[in-house]
């Protein structure tokens, strides 16, 4: 199976510091800078960027937002697969940075991080850890990870929850192979033969006979949430894959996400994704914002919000409990904006109808005089007139199809 998505856990890590594949060296720079935050003073985003910076000065205490000296970063592998620009980076254990001793998986041009792994610890102090707060509030049953990457989320879940069974979907087989070689995924699979199942294919077609108790979504392509996540139909389909009482937790990115397409603004795409979810989940939609400045990063959660104290009690790692109080109801005004959008689309559909007919008529009026002028017989002329009618009917049919599709989509979008 094939899909137009892979799982980026977005953290823009490298920006112009990884050179094109034709080069085999890093461009000169002083530091590699991040924009990650933790739940305390510097919140972790799903967006970690390594940017060139010659103005950064040495600091006594480093955070994820501070730069890593380029000499502390080593490229272990770099190549282009069918779907991704794959790079694995290793941060020196001697680096004065929270990422010291980690390996990072980058999959797109801007350098968004899709996975992070530490040799000596399970938690990453990134948004991956937030996914680990989900199992305690789910009914019994298997978990799904849509956008597996190198297995950062799966590793945390399997270690913290001995009874967890994880099914992961990833588009790119090369990503899985890299994960097995550089992120100890092979070892994780061997140690959890009955608990970890990995599929290479379309994550949006993920399903299990009796459904999932929880679904974790981390689907990005080319540095942006995949377009399907801005469609309510996607969330309706996903909701049907849940067991009774099941929930979905989603990495919806934010302004921290840098897309390969300059017109795919991370903040705008995040809002459109949340609006699509709002159509399906209504008031049972909550958001957790990990950003405290312009580079925000957001996760979404479906279902009734559990009582905070009760939720904290069932979370094993004390560090993870700090996330519980950060969830807030999503307050996006979907209906009003959707009504305007639907109205705009209907107007465009009507305009498209007129455009199709006008183009067909123009084509006929342009060529019919030539047919007559050439002295073609009456039979041929009649045939051309029949073609005239056929073109007009096709134009109207095509325009009607577009109009009907738009009307149906608008009705679904506006319904709760």
mmCIF file of C-alpha atoms in Angstrom:
data_model
loop_
_atom_site.group_PDB
_atom_site.id
_atom_site.type_symbol
_atom_site.label_atom_id
_atom_site.label_comp_id
_atom_site.label_asym_id
_atom_site.label_seq_id
_atom_site.Cartn_x
_atom_site.Cartn_y
_atom_site.Cartn_z
ATOM 1 C CA UNK A 1 0.000 0.000 0.000
ATOM 2 C CA UNK A 2 1.083 3.568 -0.511
ATOM 3 C CA UNK A 3 0.202 6.803 1.151
ATOM 4 C CA UNK A 4 0.975 10.438 0.678
ATOM 5 C CA UNK A 5 1.961 10.837 4.227
ATOM 6 C CA UNK A 6 4.564 9.903 6.672
ATOM 7 C CA UNK A 7 4.769 10.568 10.292
ATOM 8 C CA UNK A 8 6.666 13.625 11.058
ATOM 9 C CA UNK A 9 6.829 14.445 14.622
ATOM 10 C CA UNK A 10 7.578 17.856 13.704
ATOM 11 C CA UNK A 11 10.301 19.687 15.176
ATOM 12 C CA UNK A 12 12.152 21.775 12.844
ATOM 13 C CA UNK A 13 15.626 20.815 13.745
ATOM 14 C CA UNK A 14 17.877 21.824 10.932
ATOM 15 C CA UNK A 15 17.358 24.824 8.758
ATOM 16 C CA UNK A 16 19.925 25.219 5.993
ATOM 17 C CA UNK A 17 22.496 23.381 8.024
ATOM 18 C CA UNK A 18 22.008 20.097 6.189
ATOM 19 C CA UNK A 19 23.240 20.617 2.674
ATOM 20 C CA UNK A 20 21.743 19.084 -0.482
ATOM 21 C CA UNK A 21 22.350 15.402 -1.038
ATOM 22 C CA UNK A 22 25.022 16.181 -3.598
ATOM 23 C CA UNK A 23 27.197 17.513 -0.799
ATOM 24 C CA UNK A 24 28.689 15.456 1.988
ATOM 25 C CA UNK A 25 29.606 18.122 4.501
ATOM 26 C CA UNK A 26 27.935 20.607 6.791
ATOM 27 C CA UNK A 27 28.067 24.246 5.860
ATOM 28 C CA UNK A 28 30.137 26.376 8.230
ATOM 29 C CA UNK A 29 28.171 27.527 11.229
ATOM 30 C CA UNK A 30 28.787 28.246 14.853
ATOM 31 C CA UNK A 31 25.756 26.666 16.481
ATOM 32 C CA UNK A 32 22.776 24.562 15.622
ATOM 33 C CA UNK A 33 19.779 26.113 17.329
ATOM 34 C CA UNK A 34 16.537 24.594 18.567
ATOM 35 C CA UNK A 35 13.054 25.764 19.400
ATOM 36 C CA UNK A 36 11.893 23.086 21.805
ATOM 37 C CA UNK A 37 10.210 23.558 25.124
ATOM 38 C CA UNK A 38 9.388 21.546 28.221
ATOM 39 C CA UNK A 39 6.273 21.891 30.371
ATOM 40 C CA UNK A 40 8.056 24.126 32.832
ATOM 41 C CA UNK A 41 9.790 27.320 31.845
ATOM 42 C CA UNK A 42 10.645 26.269 28.328
ATOM 43 C CA UNK A 43 7.852 24.218 26.852
ATOM 44 C CA UNK A 44 8.624 21.590 24.284
ATOM 45 C CA UNK A 45 7.185 21.997 20.853
ATOM 46 C CA UNK A 46 6.951 19.391 18.195
ATOM 47 C CA UNK A 47 9.082 21.691 16.265
ATOM 48 C CA UNK A 48 12.769 21.723 16.742
ATOM 49 C CA UNK A 49 14.863 23.672 14.360
ATOM 50 C CA UNK A 50 18.559 23.687 13.887
ATOM 51 C CA UNK A 51 19.263 27.077 12.404
ATOM 52 C CA UNK A 52 22.473 28.721 11.417
ATOM 53 C CA UNK A 53 23.368 31.319 13.953
ATOM 54 C CA UNK A 54 26.552 33.276 14.296
ATOM 55 C CA UNK A 55 25.167 35.633 16.903
ATOM 56 C CA UNK A 56 24.525 33.099 19.647
ATOM 57 C CA UNK A 57 26.785 33.578 22.633
ATOM 58 C CA UNK A 58 27.870 30.812 25.021
ATOM 59 C CA UNK A 59 25.433 30.410 27.893
ATOM 60 C CA UNK A 60 25.844 28.879 31.300
ATOM 61 C CA UNK A 61 22.591 26.915 31.117
ATOM 62 C CA UNK A 62 21.348 25.528 27.837
ATOM 63 C CA UNK A 63 17.708 24.838 26.962
ATOM 64 C CA UNK A 64 16.138 23.274 23.870
ATOM 65 C CA UNK A 65 15.902 26.760 22.399
ATOM 66 C CA UNK A 66 19.646 27.275 22.606
ATOM 67 C CA UNK A 67 22.128 26.258 19.966
ATOM 68 C CA UNK A 68 24.315 23.176 19.872
ATOM 69 C CA UNK A 69 27.878 23.718 18.640
ATOM 70 C CA UNK A 70 28.190 22.128 15.223
ATOM 71 C CA UNK A 71 31.141 20.058 16.395
ATOM 72 C CA UNK A 72 28.773 18.281 18.802
ATOM 73 C CA UNK A 73 26.527 17.013 15.986
ATOM 74 C CA UNK A 74 27.421 14.087 13.747
ATOM 75 C CA UNK A 75 25.553 12.910 10.651
ATOM 76 C CA UNK A 76 25.281 9.108 10.747
ATOM 77 C CA UNK A 77 23.407 8.643 7.486
ATOM 78 C CA UNK A 78 21.932 10.840 4.779
ATOM 79 C CA UNK A 79 20.056 9.775 1.643
ATOM 80 C CA UNK A 80 16.856 10.298 -0.319
ATOM 81 C CA UNK A 81 14.238 7.576 -0.352
ATOM 82 C CA UNK A 82 11.171 7.476 -2.558
ATOM 83 C CA UNK A 83 9.250 9.534 -0.004
ATOM 84 C CA UNK A 84 11.724 11.380 2.226
ATOM 85 C CA UNK A 85 15.054 13.111 2.574
ATOM 86 C CA UNK A 86 16.330 10.923 5.409
ATOM 87 C CA UNK A 87 19.019 12.055 7.832
ATOM 88 C CA UNK A 88 20.052 10.607 11.170
ATOM 89 C CA UNK A 89 21.977 12.908 13.489
ATOM 90 C CA UNK A 90 23.748 12.093 16.719
ATOM 91 C CA UNK A 91 24.288 14.732 19.392
ATOM 92 C CA UNK A 92 27.425 14.284 21.479
ATOM 93 C CA UNK A 93 27.002 13.271 25.114
ATOM 94 C CA UNK A 94 29.395 16.087 25.954
ATOM 95 C CA UNK A 95 27.154 18.754 24.423
ATOM 96 C CA UNK A 96 25.814 21.337 26.869
ATOM 97 C CA UNK A 97 22.257 20.819 25.726
ATOM 98 C CA UNK A 98 19.172 18.785 26.774
ATOM 99 C CA UNK A 99 19.540 16.754 23.565
ATOM 100 C CA UNK A 100 23.004 15.516 24.444
ATOM 101 C CA UNK A 101 23.367 11.810 23.808
ATOM 102 C CA UNK A 102 20.353 11.656 21.498
ATOM 103 C CA UNK A 103 19.777 10.522 17.953
ATOM 104 C CA UNK A 104 17.434 12.488 15.730
ATOM 105 C CA UNK A 105 15.540 11.484 12.602
ATOM 106 C CA UNK A 106 14.911 14.164 9.969
ATOM 107 C CA UNK A 107 12.722 13.469 6.961
ATOM 108 C CA UNK A 108 12.084 16.652 4.977
ATOM 109 C CA UNK A 109 13.818 19.638 3.434
ATOM 110 C CA UNK A 110 13.323 22.127 6.283
ATOM 111 C CA UNK A 111 14.685 19.577 8.764
ATOM 112 C CA UNK A 112 11.657 18.714 10.883
ATOM 113 C CA UNK A 113 12.471 16.090 13.504
ATOM 114 C CA UNK A 114 10.357 12.970 13.212
ATOM 115 C CA UNK A 115 11.870 10.927 16.006
ATOM 116 C CA UNK A 116 14.238 11.338 18.924
ATOM 117 C CA UNK A 117 15.857 8.632 21.003
ATOM 118 C CA UNK A 118 18.160 8.646 24.018
ATOM 119 C CA UNK A 119 20.423 5.741 24.896
ATOM 120 C CA UNK A 120 20.047 5.976 28.661
ATOM 121 C CA UNK A 121 16.521 7.294 29.191
ATOM 122 C CA UNK A 122 12.998 6.645 27.962
ATOM 123 C CA UNK A 123 11.281 10.028 28.142
ATOM 124 C CA UNK A 124 12.365 12.654 25.645
ATOM 125 C CA UNK A 125 11.119 15.871 27.261
ATOM 126 C CA UNK A 126 9.392 16.601 23.973
ATOM 127 C CA UNK A 127 5.793 16.303 22.834
ATOM 128 C CA UNK A 128 6.274 12.549 22.395
ATOM 129 C CA UNK A 129 5.966 12.321 26.162
ATOM 130 C CA UNK A 130 2.455 13.791 26.043
ATOM 131 C CA UNK A 131 1.297 10.722 24.100
ATOM 132 C CA UNK A 132 2.396 8.659 27.109
ATOM 133 C CA UNK A 133 -0.332 10.270 29.230
ATOM 134 C CA UNK A 134 -3.085 8.785 27.039
ATOM 135 C CA UNK A 135 -3.211 5.039 27.947
ATOM 136 C CA UNK A 136 -4.331 5.550 31.588
ATOM 137 C CA UNK A 137 -7.581 7.199 30.438
ATOM 138 C CA UNK A 138 -8.457 4.606 27.796
ATOM 139 C CA UNK A 139 -10.554 1.438 27.918
ATOM 140 C CA UNK A 140 -8.654 -1.856 27.566
ATOM 141 C CA UNK A 141 -7.477 -2.580 24.054
ATOM 142 C CA UNK A 142 -4.742 -2.074 21.465
ATOM 143 C CA UNK A 143 -3.211 1.295 20.632
ATOM 144 C CA UNK A 144 -2.572 2.705 17.165
ATOM 145 C CA UNK A 145 0.224 5.058 16.152
ATOM 146 C CA UNK A 146 -0.430 6.715 12.803
ATOM 147 C CA UNK A 147 2.941 8.045 11.733
ATOM 148 C CA UNK A 148 5.393 5.654 13.354
ATOM 149 C CA UNK A 149 8.680 7.270 12.352
ATOM 150 C CA UNK A 150 11.566 5.617 14.185
ATOM 151 C CA UNK A 151 9.316 4.552 17.051
ATOM 152 C CA UNK A 152 9.779 7.284 19.668
ATOM 153 C CA UNK A 153 6.180 7.068 20.879
ATOM 154 C CA UNK A 154 6.043 3.267 20.734
ATOM 155 C CA UNK A 155 9.211 2.914 22.797
ATOM 156 C CA UNK A 156 7.807 5.088 25.576
ATOM 157 C CA UNK A 157 4.446 3.308 25.628
ATOM 158 C CA UNK A 158 5.923 -0.193 25.683
ATOM 159 C CA UNK A 159 8.266 0.618 28.543
ATOM 160 C CA UNK A 160 5.804 2.521 30.728
ATOM 161 C CA UNK A 161 2.823 0.222 30.155
ATOM 162 C CA UNK A 162 3.719 -3.509 30.310
ATOM 163 C CA UNK A 163 0.267 -4.542 29.068
ATOM 164 C CA UNK A 164 0.200 -2.166 26.102
ATOM 165 C CA UNK A 165 -0.138 -3.585 22.593
ATOM 166 C CA UNK A 166 0.937 -1.145 19.884
ATOM 167 C CA UNK A 167 0.148 -1.154 16.159
ATOM 168 C CA UNK A 168 2.129 1.390 14.134
ATOM 169 C CA UNK A 169 1.752 2.608 10.550
ATOM 170 C CA UNK A 170 4.562 4.214 8.525
ATOM 171 C CA UNK A 171 4.663 5.131 4.859
ATOM 172 C CA UNK A 172 8.324 4.775 4.050
ATOM 173 C CA UNK A 173 9.969 1.340 4.391
ATOM 174 C CA UNK A 174 13.333 3.099 4.385
ATOM 175 C CA UNK A 175 12.354 4.902 7.588
ATOM 176 C CA UNK A 176 11.646 1.572 9.286
ATOM 177 C CA UNK A 177 14.983 0.145 8.117
ATOM 178 C CA UNK A 178 16.831 3.210 9.398
ATOM 179 C CA UNK A 179 14.946 2.922 12.685
ATOM 180 C CA UNK A 180 16.040 -0.690 13.077
ATOM 181 C CA UNK A 181 19.665 0.150 12.400
ATOM 182 C CA UNK A 182 20.105 3.460 14.220
ATOM 183 C CA UNK A 183 17.269 3.653 16.774
ATOM 184 C CA UNK A 184 17.251 0.102 18.173
ATOM 185 C CA UNK A 185 13.840 -0.612 16.688
ATOM 186 C CA UNK A 186 14.957 -4.134 15.790
ATOM 187 C CA UNK A 187 15.735 -4.848 19.429
ATOM 188 C CA UNK A 188 12.418 -3.321 20.499
ATOM 189 C CA UNK A 189 10.588 -5.620 18.070
ATOM 190 C CA UNK A 190 12.437 -8.723 19.266
ATOM 191 C CA UNK A 191 11.690 -7.936 22.901
ATOM 192 C CA UNK A 192 8.010 -7.243 22.190
ATOM 193 C CA UNK A 193 6.995 -9.787 19.566
ATOM 194 C CA UNK A 194 3.465 -10.015 20.921
ATOM 195 C CA UNK A 195 3.102 -6.318 21.708
ATOM 196 C CA UNK A 196 4.495 -4.368 18.746
ATOM 197 C CA UNK A 197 3.216 -4.658 15.180
ATOM 198 C CA UNK A 198 4.477 -2.405 12.391
ATOM 199 C CA UNK A 199 2.781 -1.885 9.028
ATOM 200 C CA UNK A 200 4.165 -0.096 5.988
ATOM 201 C CA UNK A 201 1.211 1.509 4.264
ATOM 202 C CA UNK A 202 -1.576 4.019 4.384
ATOM 203 C CA UNK A 203 -2.071 5.125 7.968
ATOM 204 C CA UNK A 204 -5.512 6.469 7.112
ATOM 205 C CA UNK A 205 -6.597 2.917 6.315
ATOM 206 C CA UNK A 206 -5.513 1.614 9.705
ATOM 207 C CA UNK A 207 -8.043 -0.741 11.220
ATOM 208 C CA UNK A 208 -8.386 -3.653 13.606
ATOM 209 C CA UNK A 209 -11.251 -6.118 13.906
ATOM 210 C CA UNK A 210 -12.470 -4.957 17.317
ATOM 211 C CA UNK A 211 -11.154 -1.407 17.037
ATOM 212 C CA UNK A 212 -8.551 0.568 18.961
ATOM 213 C CA UNK A 213 -8.834 1.869 22.482
ATOM 214 C CA UNK A 214 -6.709 4.845 21.508
ATOM 215 C CA UNK A 215 -5.232 6.363 18.360
ATOM 216 C CA UNK A 216 -2.193 8.640 18.332
ATOM 217 C CA UNK A 217 -1.886 10.710 15.168
ATOM 218 C CA UNK A 218 1.382 12.282 14.027
ATOM 219 C CA UNK A 219 1.023 12.589 10.267
ATOM 220 C CA UNK A 220 3.032 15.126 8.342
ATOM 221 C CA UNK A 221 4.282 15.348 4.781
ATOM 222 C CA UNK A 222 6.900 17.762 3.521
ATOM 223 C CA UNK A 223 6.900 19.624 6.814
ATOM 224 C CA UNK A 224 3.132 20.068 7.093
ATOM 225 C CA UNK A 225 0.120 18.199 8.443
ATOM 226 C CA UNK A 226 -1.242 16.093 5.614
ATOM 227 C CA UNK A 227 -4.222 17.733 3.813
ATOM 228 C CA UNK A 228 -6.541 14.846 4.672
ATOM 229 C CA UNK A 229 -6.512 15.951 8.308
ATOM 230 C CA UNK A 230 -8.256 19.181 7.334
ATOM 231 C CA UNK A 231 -11.228 17.150 6.091
ATOM 232 C CA UNK A 232 -13.949 16.218 8.638
ATOM 233 C CA UNK A 233 -14.554 12.983 6.714
ATOM 234 C CA UNK A 234 -11.115 11.753 7.798
ATOM 235 C CA UNK A 235 -11.975 12.221 11.462
ATOM 236 C CA UNK A 236 -15.391 10.603 11.046
ATOM 237 C CA UNK A 237 -13.707 7.560 9.574
ATOM 238 C CA UNK A 238 -11.087 7.490 12.318
ATOM 239 C CA UNK A 239 -13.703 7.835 15.034
ATOM 240 C CA UNK A 240 -15.387 4.680 13.745
ATOM 241 C CA UNK A 241 -12.135 2.783 14.375
ATOM 242 C CA UNK A 242 -12.355 3.431 18.126
ATOM 243 C CA UNK A 243 -13.765 1.123 20.744
ATOM 244 C CA UNK A 244 -16.433 2.462 23.059
ATOM 245 C CA UNK A 245 -14.810 5.099 25.263
ATOM 246 C CA UNK A 246 -11.782 5.325 22.979
ATOM 247 C CA UNK A 247 -9.931 8.561 22.295
ATOM 248 C CA UNK A 248 -7.699 10.180 19.721
ATOM 249 C CA UNK A 249 -4.658 12.300 20.556
ATOM 250 C CA UNK A 250 -3.183 14.334 17.717
ATOM 251 C CA UNK A 251 -0.018 16.279 17.127
ATOM 252 C CA UNK A 252 -1.467 19.249 15.212
ATOM 253 C CA UNK A 253 1.760 21.226 15.032
ATOM 254 C CA UNK A 254 1.618 25.005 14.970
ATOM 255 C CA UNK A 255 3.717 27.943 13.887
ATOM 256 C CA UNK A 256 6.819 25.991 14.843
ATOM 257 C CA UNK A 257 6.347 23.657 11.885
ATOM 258 C CA UNK A 258 8.233 24.706 8.779
ATOM 259 C CA UNK A 259 6.754 23.418 5.546
ATOM 260 C CA UNK A 260 8.492 22.876 2.241
ATOM 261 C CA UNK A 261 5.539 24.748 0.748
ATOM 262 C CA UNK A 262 5.704 28.393 1.786
ATOM 263 C CA UNK A 263 1.930 28.657 1.394
ATOM 264 C CA UNK A 264 1.289 25.938 4.015
ATOM 265 C CA UNK A 265 1.622 28.043 7.160
ATOM 266 C CA UNK A 266 1.856 25.807 10.221
ATOM 267 C CA UNK A 267 -0.479 27.923 12.340
ATOM 268 C CA UNK A 268 -3.149 28.131 9.643
ATOM 269 C CA UNK A 269 -2.977 24.410 8.887
ATOM 270 C CA UNK A 270 -3.234 23.657 12.602
ATOM 271 C CA UNK A 271 -6.388 25.754 12.912
ATOM 272 C CA UNK A 272 -7.979 24.167 9.862
ATOM 273 C CA UNK A 273 -7.226 20.723 11.300
ATOM 274 C CA UNK A 274 -8.786 21.624 14.642
ATOM 275 C CA UNK A 275 -11.861 23.013 12.887
ATOM 276 C CA UNK A 276 -12.275 19.756 10.990
ATOM 277 C CA UNK A 277 -12.003 17.829 14.266
ATOM 278 C CA UNK A 278 -14.507 20.183 15.890
ATOM 279 C CA UNK A 279 -17.082 19.268 13.264
ATOM 280 C CA UNK A 280 -16.850 15.616 14.321
ATOM 281 C CA UNK A 281 -16.147 15.828 18.052
ATOM 282 C CA UNK A 282 -17.970 19.048 18.953
ATOM 283 C CA UNK A 283 -17.359 20.153 22.532
ATOM 284 C CA UNK A 284 -15.384 16.999 23.275
ATOM 285 C CA UNK A 285 -12.206 18.463 21.847
ATOM 286 C CA UNK A 286 -9.341 19.811 23.937
ATOM 287 C CA UNK A 287 -5.976 21.344 23.114
ATOM 288 C CA UNK A 288 -2.632 21.488 24.877
ATOM 289 C CA UNK A 289 -0.268 24.228 23.792
ATOM 290 C CA UNK A 290 3.410 23.626 24.434
ATOM 291 C CA UNK A 291 4.567 26.991 23.151
ATOM 292 C CA UNK A 292 5.030 30.065 25.258
ATOM 293 C CA UNK A 293 6.220 32.339 22.477
ATOM 294 C CA UNK A 294 5.617 32.698 18.756
ATOM 295 C CA UNK A 295 6.846 29.169 18.021
ATOM 296 C CA UNK A 296 3.943 27.276 19.520
ATOM 297 C CA UNK A 297 3.210 23.582 19.249
ATOM 298 C CA UNK A 298 -0.173 22.044 19.972
ATOM 299 C CA UNK A 299 -1.739 18.655 20.631
ATOM 300 C CA UNK A 300 -5.437 17.790 20.528
ATOM 301 C CA UNK A 301 -7.444 15.261 22.549
ATOM 302 C CA UNK A 302 -10.952 13.923 21.964
ATOM 303 C CA UNK A 303 -13.534 12.752 24.480
ATOM 304 C CA UNK A 304 -14.620 14.104 27.852
ATOM 305 C CA UNK A 305 -11.719 15.599 29.783
ATOM 306 C CA UNK A 306 -10.966 13.407 32.818
ATOM 307 C CA UNK A 307 -10.919 14.850 36.309
ATOM 308 C CA UNK A 308 -7.312 16.137 36.640
ATOM 309 C CA UNK A 309 -6.507 14.617 40.038
ATOM 310 C CA UNK A 310 -7.817 11.211 39.009
ATOM 311 C CA UNK A 311 -5.838 11.376 35.771
ATOM 312 C CA UNK A 312 -2.630 12.292 37.590
ATOM 313 C CA UNK A 313 -2.992 9.384 39.998
ATOM 314 C CA UNK A 314 -2.889 6.822 37.187
ATOM 315 C CA UNK A 315 0.121 8.367 35.437
ATOM 316 C CA UNK A 316 3.213 6.492 36.584
ATOM 317 C CA UNK A 317 5.897 9.047 35.783
ATOM 318 C CA UNK A 318 5.613 12.158 37.933
ATOM 319 C CA UNK A 319 7.138 14.310 35.206
ATOM 320 C CA UNK A 320 4.237 13.488 32.884
ATOM 321 C CA UNK A 321 1.622 14.699 35.364
ATOM 322 C CA UNK A 322 2.540 18.297 34.623
ATOM 323 C CA UNK A 323 0.832 17.957 31.241
ATOM 324 C CA UNK A 324 -2.594 17.169 32.708
ATOM 325 C CA UNK A 325 -3.370 20.718 33.824
ATOM 326 C CA UNK A 326 -2.385 22.133 30.439
ATOM 327 C CA UNK A 327 -5.416 20.842 28.521
ATOM 328 C CA UNK A 328 -8.037 23.469 27.620
ATOM 329 C CA UNK A 329 -11.317 23.243 25.678
ATOM 330 C CA UNK A 330 -10.898 24.129 22.024
ATOM 331 C CA UNK A 331 -12.685 27.430 21.592
ATOM 332 C CA UNK A 332 -12.465 27.793 17.822
ATOM 333 C CA UNK A 333 -15.621 29.275 16.298
ATOM 334 C CA UNK A 334 -16.181 26.698 13.610
ATOM 335 C CA UNK A 335 -19.808 27.282 12.593
ATOM 336 C CA UNK A 336 -19.599 30.961 11.701
ATOM 337 C CA UNK A 337 -16.377 30.593 9.781
ATOM 338 C CA UNK A 338 -17.562 27.410 8.113
ATOM 339 C CA UNK A 339 -20.787 29.102 7.014
ATOM 340 C CA UNK A 340 -18.773 31.825 5.367
ATOM 341 C CA UNK A 341 -16.463 29.265 3.792
ATOM 342 C CA UNK A 342 -19.363 27.138 2.589
ATOM 343 C CA UNK A 343 -21.052 30.192 1.101
ATOM 344 C CA UNK A 344 -17.861 31.140 -0.675
ATOM 345 C CA UNK A 345 -17.465 27.645 -2.077
ATOM 346 C CA UNK A 346 -21.053 27.541 -3.304
ATOM 347 C CA UNK A 347 -20.518 30.858 -5.057
ATOM 348 C CA UNK A 348 -17.351 29.481 -6.638
ATOM 349 C CA UNK A 349 -19.220 26.365 -7.742
ATOM 350 C CA UNK A 350 -21.919 28.472 -9.425
ATOM 351 C CA UNK A 351 -19.213 30.557 -11.059
ATOM 352 C CA UNK A 352 -17.517 27.372 -12.213
ATOM 353 C CA UNK A 353 -20.776 26.203 -13.785
ATOM 354 C CA UNK A 354 -21.004 29.393 -15.826
ATOM 355 C CA UNK A 355 -17.310 29.164 -16.687
ATOM 356 C CA UNK A 356 -17.591 25.605 -18.047
ATOM 357 C CA UNK A 357 -20.583 26.526 -20.190
ATOM 358 C CA UNK A 358 -18.963 29.752 -21.387
ATOM 359 C CA UNK A 359 -15.778 27.910 -22.351
ATOM 360 C CA UNK A 360 -17.733 25.255 -24.240
ATOM 361 C CA UNK A 361 -19.800 27.867 -26.073
ATOM 362 C CA UNK A 362 -16.686 29.862 -26.929
ATOM 363 C CA UNK A 363 -15.030 26.745 -28.334
ATOM 364 C CA UNK A 364 -18.036 25.977 -30.499
ATOM 365 C CA UNK A 365 -18.504 29.538 -31.717
ATOM 366 C CA UNK A 366 -14.823 29.713 -32.584
ATOM 367 C CA UNK A 367 -14.713 26.578 -34.705
ATOM 368 C CA UNK A 368 -18.216 26.339 -36.204
ATOM 369 C CA UNK A 369 -17.667 29.168 -38.750
ATOM 370 C CA UNK A 370 -14.539 27.370 -39.926
ATOM 371 C CA UNK A 371 -16.536 24.208 -40.499
ATOM 372 C CA UNK A 372 -19.115 26.050 -42.627
ATOM 373 C CA UNK A 373 -16.493 28.110 -44.463
ATOM 374 C CA UNK A 374 -14.639 24.994 -45.510
ATOM 375 C CA UNK A 375 -17.712 23.923 -47.459
ATOM 376 C CA UNK A 376 -18.175 20.736 -45.528
ATOM 377 C CA UNK A 377 -21.370 18.919 -46.438
ATOM 378 C CA UNK A 378 -24.609 19.201 -44.510
ATOM 379 C CA UNK A 379 -24.065 15.815 -42.869
ATOM 380 C CA UNK A 380 -20.753 16.933 -41.432
ATOM 381 C CA UNK A 381 -22.311 20.189 -40.329
ATOM 382 C CA UNK A 382 -25.102 18.308 -38.578
ATOM 383 C CA UNK A 383 -22.488 16.101 -36.952
ATOM 384 C CA UNK A 384 -20.701 19.194 -35.704
ATOM 385 C CA UNK A 385 -23.966 20.575 -34.330
ATOM 386 C CA UNK A 386 -24.438 17.304 -32.467
ATOM 387 C CA UNK A 387 -20.917 17.744 -31.107
ATOM 388 C CA UNK A 388 -21.956 21.266 -30.051
ATOM 389 C CA UNK A 389 -24.813 19.833 -28.000
ATOM 390 C CA UNK A 390 -22.627 17.076 -26.576
ATOM 391 C CA UNK A 391 -19.971 19.525 -25.400
ATOM 392 C CA UNK A 392 -22.596 21.723 -23.788
ATOM 393 C CA UNK A 393 -24.135 18.752 -21.978
ATOM 394 C CA UNK A 394 -20.725 17.597 -20.769
ATOM 395 C CA UNK A 395 -19.889 21.070 -19.523
ATOM 396 C CA UNK A 396 -23.172 21.304 -17.625
ATOM 397 C CA UNK A 397 -22.736 17.802 -16.180
ATOM 398 C CA UNK A 398 -19.224 18.552 -14.991
ATOM 399 C CA UNK A 399 -20.279 21.840 -13.455
ATOM 400 C CA UNK A 400 -23.267 20.176 -11.754
ATOM 401 C CA UNK A 401 -20.974 17.488 -10.317
ATOM 402 C CA UNK A 402 -18.698 20.120 -8.803
ATOM 403 C CA UNK A 403 -21.694 22.036 -7.475
ATOM 404 C CA UNK A 404 -23.247 18.922 -5.897
ATOM 405 C CA UNK A 405 -19.961 17.863 -4.325
ATOM 406 C CA UNK A 406 -19.502 21.297 -2.822
ATOM 407 C CA UNK A 407 -23.061 21.339 -1.505
ATOM 408 C CA UNK A 408 -22.627 17.917 0.128
ATOM 409 C CA UNK A 409 -19.309 18.902 1.675
ATOM 410 C CA UNK A 410 -20.792 22.137 3.005
ATOM 411 C CA UNK A 411 -23.706 20.279 4.606
ATOM 412 C CA UNK A 412 -21.328 17.851 6.325
ATOM 413 C CA UNK A 413 -19.034 20.669 7.441
ATOM 414 C CA UNK A 414 -21.872 22.668 8.976
ATOM 415 C CA UNK A 415 -23.473 19.731 10.747
ATOM 416 C CA UNK A 416 -22.501 18.865 14.287
#
